[in-house]
Tab-separated table of C-alpha atoms and ligand atoms in Angstrom:
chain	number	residue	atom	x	y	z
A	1173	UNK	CA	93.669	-4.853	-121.993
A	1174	UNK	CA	93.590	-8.316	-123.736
A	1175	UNK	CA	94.834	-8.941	-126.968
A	1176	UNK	CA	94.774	-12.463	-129.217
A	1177	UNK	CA	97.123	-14.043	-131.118
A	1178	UNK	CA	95.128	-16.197	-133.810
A	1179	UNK	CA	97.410	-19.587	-133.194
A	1180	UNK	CA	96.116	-21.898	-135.668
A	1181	UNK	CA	99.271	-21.750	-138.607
A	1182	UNK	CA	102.594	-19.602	-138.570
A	1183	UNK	CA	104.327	-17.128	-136.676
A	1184	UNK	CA	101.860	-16.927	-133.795
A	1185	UNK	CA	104.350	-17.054	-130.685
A	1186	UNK	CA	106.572	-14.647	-131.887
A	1187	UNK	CA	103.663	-12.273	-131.640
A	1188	UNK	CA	103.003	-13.352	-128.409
A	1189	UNK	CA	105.682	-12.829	-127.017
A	1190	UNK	CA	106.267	-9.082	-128.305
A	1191	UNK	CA	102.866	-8.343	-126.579
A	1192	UNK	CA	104.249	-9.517	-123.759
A	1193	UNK	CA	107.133	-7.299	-123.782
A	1194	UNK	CA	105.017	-4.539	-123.726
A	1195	UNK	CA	103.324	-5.737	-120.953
A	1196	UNK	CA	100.011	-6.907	-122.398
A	1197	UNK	CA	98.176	-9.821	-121.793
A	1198	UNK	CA	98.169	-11.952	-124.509
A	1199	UNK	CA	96.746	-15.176	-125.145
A	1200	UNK	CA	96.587	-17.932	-128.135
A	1201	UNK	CA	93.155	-17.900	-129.929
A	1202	UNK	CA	91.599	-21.012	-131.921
A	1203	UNK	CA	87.937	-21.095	-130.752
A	1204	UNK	CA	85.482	-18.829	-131.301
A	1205	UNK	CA	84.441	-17.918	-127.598
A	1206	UNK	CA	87.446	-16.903	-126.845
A	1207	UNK	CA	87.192	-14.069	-129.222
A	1208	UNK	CA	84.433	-12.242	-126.720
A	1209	UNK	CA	87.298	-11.913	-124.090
A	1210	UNK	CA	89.621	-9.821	-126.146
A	1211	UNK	CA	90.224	-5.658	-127.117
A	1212	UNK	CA	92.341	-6.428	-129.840
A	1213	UNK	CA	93.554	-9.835	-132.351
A	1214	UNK	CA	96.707	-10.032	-134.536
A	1215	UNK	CA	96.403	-12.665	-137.067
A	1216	UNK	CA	99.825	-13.756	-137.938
A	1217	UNK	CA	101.674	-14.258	-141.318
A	1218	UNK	CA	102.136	-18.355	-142.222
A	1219	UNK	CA	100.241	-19.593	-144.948
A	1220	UNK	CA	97.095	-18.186	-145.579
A	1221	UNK	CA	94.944	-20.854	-147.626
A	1222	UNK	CA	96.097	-23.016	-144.152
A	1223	UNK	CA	94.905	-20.628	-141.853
A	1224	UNK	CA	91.742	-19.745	-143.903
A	1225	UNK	CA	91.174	-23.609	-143.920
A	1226	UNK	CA	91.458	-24.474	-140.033
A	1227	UNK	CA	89.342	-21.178	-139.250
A	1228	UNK	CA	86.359	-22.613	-141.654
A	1229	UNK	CA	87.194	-26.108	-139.650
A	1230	UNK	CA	87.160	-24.764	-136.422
A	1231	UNK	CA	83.768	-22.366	-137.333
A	1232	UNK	CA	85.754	-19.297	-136.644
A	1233	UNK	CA	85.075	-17.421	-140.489
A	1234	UNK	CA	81.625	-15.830	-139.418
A	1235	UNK	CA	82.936	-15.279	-135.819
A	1236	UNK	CA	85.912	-13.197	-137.083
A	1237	UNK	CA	84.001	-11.549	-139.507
A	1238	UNK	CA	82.322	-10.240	-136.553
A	1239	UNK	CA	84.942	-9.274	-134.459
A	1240	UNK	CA	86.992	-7.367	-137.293
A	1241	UNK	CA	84.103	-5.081	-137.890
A	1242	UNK	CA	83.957	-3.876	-134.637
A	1243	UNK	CA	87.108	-4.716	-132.802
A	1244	UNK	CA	90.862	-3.631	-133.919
A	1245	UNK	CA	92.436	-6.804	-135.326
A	1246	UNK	CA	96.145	-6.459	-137.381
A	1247	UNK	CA	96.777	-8.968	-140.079
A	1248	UNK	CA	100.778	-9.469	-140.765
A	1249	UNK	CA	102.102	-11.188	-144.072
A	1250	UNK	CA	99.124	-13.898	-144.831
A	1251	UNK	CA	96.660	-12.373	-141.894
A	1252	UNK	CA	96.897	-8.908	-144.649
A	1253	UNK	CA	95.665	-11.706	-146.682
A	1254	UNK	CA	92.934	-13.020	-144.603
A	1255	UNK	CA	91.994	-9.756	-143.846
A	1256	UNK	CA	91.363	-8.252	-147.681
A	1257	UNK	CA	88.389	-7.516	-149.376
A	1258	UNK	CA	89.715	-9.125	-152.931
A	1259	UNK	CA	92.695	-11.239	-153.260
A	1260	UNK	CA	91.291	-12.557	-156.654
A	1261	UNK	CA	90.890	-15.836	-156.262
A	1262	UNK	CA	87.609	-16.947	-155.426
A	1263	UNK	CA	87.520	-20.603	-153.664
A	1264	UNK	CA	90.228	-19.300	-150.995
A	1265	UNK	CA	88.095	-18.132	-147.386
A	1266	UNK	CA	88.956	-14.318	-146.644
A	1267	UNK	CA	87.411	-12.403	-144.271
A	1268	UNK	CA	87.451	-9.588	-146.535
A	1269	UNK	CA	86.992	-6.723	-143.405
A	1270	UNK	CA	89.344	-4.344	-144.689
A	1271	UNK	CA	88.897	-2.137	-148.432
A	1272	UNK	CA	92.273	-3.369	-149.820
A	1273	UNK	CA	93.156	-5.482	-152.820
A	1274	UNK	CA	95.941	-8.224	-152.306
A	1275	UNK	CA	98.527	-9.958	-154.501
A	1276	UNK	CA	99.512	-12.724	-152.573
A	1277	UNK	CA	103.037	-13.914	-153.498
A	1278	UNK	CA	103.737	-10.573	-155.168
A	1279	UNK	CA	107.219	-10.979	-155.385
A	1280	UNK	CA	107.353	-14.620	-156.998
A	1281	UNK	CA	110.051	-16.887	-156.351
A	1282	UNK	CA	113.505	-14.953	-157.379
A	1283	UNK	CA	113.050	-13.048	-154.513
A	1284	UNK	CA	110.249	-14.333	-152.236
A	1285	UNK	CA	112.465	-13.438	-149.135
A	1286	UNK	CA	114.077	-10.173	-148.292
A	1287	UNK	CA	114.448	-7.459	-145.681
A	1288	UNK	CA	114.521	-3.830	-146.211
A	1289	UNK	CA	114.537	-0.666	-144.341
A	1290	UNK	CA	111.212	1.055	-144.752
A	1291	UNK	CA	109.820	4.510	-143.778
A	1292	UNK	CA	106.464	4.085	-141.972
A	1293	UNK	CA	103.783	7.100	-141.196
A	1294	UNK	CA	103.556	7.528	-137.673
A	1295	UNK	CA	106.514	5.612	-136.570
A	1296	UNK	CA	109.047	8.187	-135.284
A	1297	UNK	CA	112.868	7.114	-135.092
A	1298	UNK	CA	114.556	4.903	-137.264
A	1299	UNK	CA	113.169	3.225	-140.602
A	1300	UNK	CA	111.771	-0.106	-139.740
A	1301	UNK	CA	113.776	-3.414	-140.390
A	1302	UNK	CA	110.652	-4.825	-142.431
A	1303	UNK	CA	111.661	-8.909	-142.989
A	1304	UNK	CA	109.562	-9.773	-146.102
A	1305	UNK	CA	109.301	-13.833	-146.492
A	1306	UNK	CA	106.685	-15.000	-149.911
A	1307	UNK	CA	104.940	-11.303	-148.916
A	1308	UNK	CA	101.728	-10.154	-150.418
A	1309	UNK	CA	101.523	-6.483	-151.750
A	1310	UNK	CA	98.423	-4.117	-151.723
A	1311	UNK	CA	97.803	-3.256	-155.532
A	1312	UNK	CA	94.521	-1.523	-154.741
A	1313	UNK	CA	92.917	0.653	-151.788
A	1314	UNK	CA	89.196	2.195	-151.300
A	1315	UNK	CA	89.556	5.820	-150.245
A	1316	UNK	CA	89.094	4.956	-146.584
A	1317	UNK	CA	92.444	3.694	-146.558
A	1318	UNK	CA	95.427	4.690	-145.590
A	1319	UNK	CA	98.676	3.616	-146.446
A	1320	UNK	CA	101.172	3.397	-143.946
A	1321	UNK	CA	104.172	2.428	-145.934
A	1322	UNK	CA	106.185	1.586	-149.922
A	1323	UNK	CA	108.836	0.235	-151.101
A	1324	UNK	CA	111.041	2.363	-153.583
A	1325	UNK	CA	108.981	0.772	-156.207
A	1326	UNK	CA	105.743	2.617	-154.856
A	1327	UNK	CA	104.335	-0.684	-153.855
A	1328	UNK	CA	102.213	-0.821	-150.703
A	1329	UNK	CA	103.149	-2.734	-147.933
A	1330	UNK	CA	101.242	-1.257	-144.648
A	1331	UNK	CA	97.914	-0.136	-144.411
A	1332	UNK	CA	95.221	1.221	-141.592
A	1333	UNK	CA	91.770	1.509	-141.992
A	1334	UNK	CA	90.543	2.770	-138.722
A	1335	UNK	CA	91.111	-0.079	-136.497
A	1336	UNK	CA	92.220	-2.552	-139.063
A	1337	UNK	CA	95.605	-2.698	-139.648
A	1338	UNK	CA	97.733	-4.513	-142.181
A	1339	UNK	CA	101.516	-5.219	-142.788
A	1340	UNK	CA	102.907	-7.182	-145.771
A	1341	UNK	CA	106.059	-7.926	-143.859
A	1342	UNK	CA	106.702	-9.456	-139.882
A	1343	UNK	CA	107.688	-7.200	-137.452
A	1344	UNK	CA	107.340	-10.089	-134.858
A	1345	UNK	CA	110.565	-11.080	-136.482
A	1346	UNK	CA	112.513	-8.141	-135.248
A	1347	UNK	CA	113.384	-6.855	-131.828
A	1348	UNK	CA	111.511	-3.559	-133.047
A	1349	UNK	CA	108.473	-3.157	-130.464
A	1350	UNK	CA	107.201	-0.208	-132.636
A	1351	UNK	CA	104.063	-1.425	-134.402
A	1352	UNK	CA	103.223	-3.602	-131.957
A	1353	UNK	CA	103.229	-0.456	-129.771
A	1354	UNK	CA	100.936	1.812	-132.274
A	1355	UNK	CA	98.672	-1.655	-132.325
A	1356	UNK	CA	98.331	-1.806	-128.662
A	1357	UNK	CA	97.602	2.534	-128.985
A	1358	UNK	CA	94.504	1.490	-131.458
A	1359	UNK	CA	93.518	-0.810	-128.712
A	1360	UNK	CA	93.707	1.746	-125.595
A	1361	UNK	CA	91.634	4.538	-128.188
A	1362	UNK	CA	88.919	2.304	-128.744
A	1363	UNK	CA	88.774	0.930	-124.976
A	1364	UNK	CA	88.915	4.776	-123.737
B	757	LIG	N1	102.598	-16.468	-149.168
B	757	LIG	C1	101.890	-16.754	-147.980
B	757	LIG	C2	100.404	-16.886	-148.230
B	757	LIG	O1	99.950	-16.818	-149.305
B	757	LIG	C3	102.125	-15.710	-146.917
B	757	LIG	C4	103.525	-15.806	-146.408
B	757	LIG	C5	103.732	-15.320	-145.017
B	757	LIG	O2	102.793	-15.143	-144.231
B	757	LIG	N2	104.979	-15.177	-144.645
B	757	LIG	O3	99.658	-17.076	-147.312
């Protein structure tokens, strides 16, 4: 099992290296052949019109595009971003493979960083220690979606649809190996 790390802006080897903790082979991504070596991408959070940018620069739009609609790929913090249907703005390049509606800096700039303890479906244990830095929320989902986790507010910030999966927040920023683990499950179900 291979799985890439889109390493063209942000918090790419971080991700990396949780992979590798888990024992999966895990490699940096920023050409477009490389994506027909992998089971699995994460597309980390940074900044999102910079990512979507260097993937139209490096020809990768059409090539992900691809891969997300029949590969599982995770987008955390701006890859949720990259990987939304609608983030309403128009001129911004989106891949737009999952059914979800984005606000991009929901939470403005009083409190554009902060960490919180959230309850996630499928996660047994603990709540997750969910670090939040200029997050985007979910404000809309198509009925194929599921949502993974709130806030006390009722605002979405994980989603699944099939093998797309989205946080708002980066768990590559914790020690917690948990999603990266239910990731890496998606991976094995679809290679089995
Ligand atoms: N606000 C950023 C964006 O719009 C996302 C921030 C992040 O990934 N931590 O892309």
């Amino acid at each position: 099992m291979k799985i890439g790390v889109l390493a063209l802006q942000g918090a790419f080897i971080e991700h990396i290296k949780m992979l590798r903790r888990l024992g999966v082979d895990a490699v940096e991504v920023r050409l477009p052949h490389q994506l027909d070596q992998l089971d699995g991408l994460i597309i980390p959070g940074g900044e999102s019109t910079t990512i979507g940018k260097l993937a139209t620069a490096y020809g990768l739009i059409a090539p992900l595009r691809r891969f997300a609609q029949s590969t599982p790929t995770w987008g955390t913090c701006a890859g949720m971003i990259f990987l939304a249907k609608d983030i309403g703005i128009d001129e911004q390049p989106i891949l737009g493979a999952m059914d979800i509606t984005v606000d991009r800096n929901a939470f403005g700039r009083q409190i554009d960083s902060f960490e919180t303890d959230l309850e996630i479906a499928g996660l047994a244990g603990a709540p997750f220690h969910a670090v939040f830095i200029r997050a985007p929320v979910v404000t809309a989902v198509e009925p194929e979606v599921d949502v993974l986790a709130r806030l006390d507010d009722g605002r979405i910030v994980a989603v699944r649809q099939g093998r797309l999966l989205a946080t708002a927040f980066h768990p590559e920023l914790t020690d917690d190996l948990r999603l990266h683990s239910v990731f890496c499950d998606i991976v094995k179900e679809t290679l089995a």
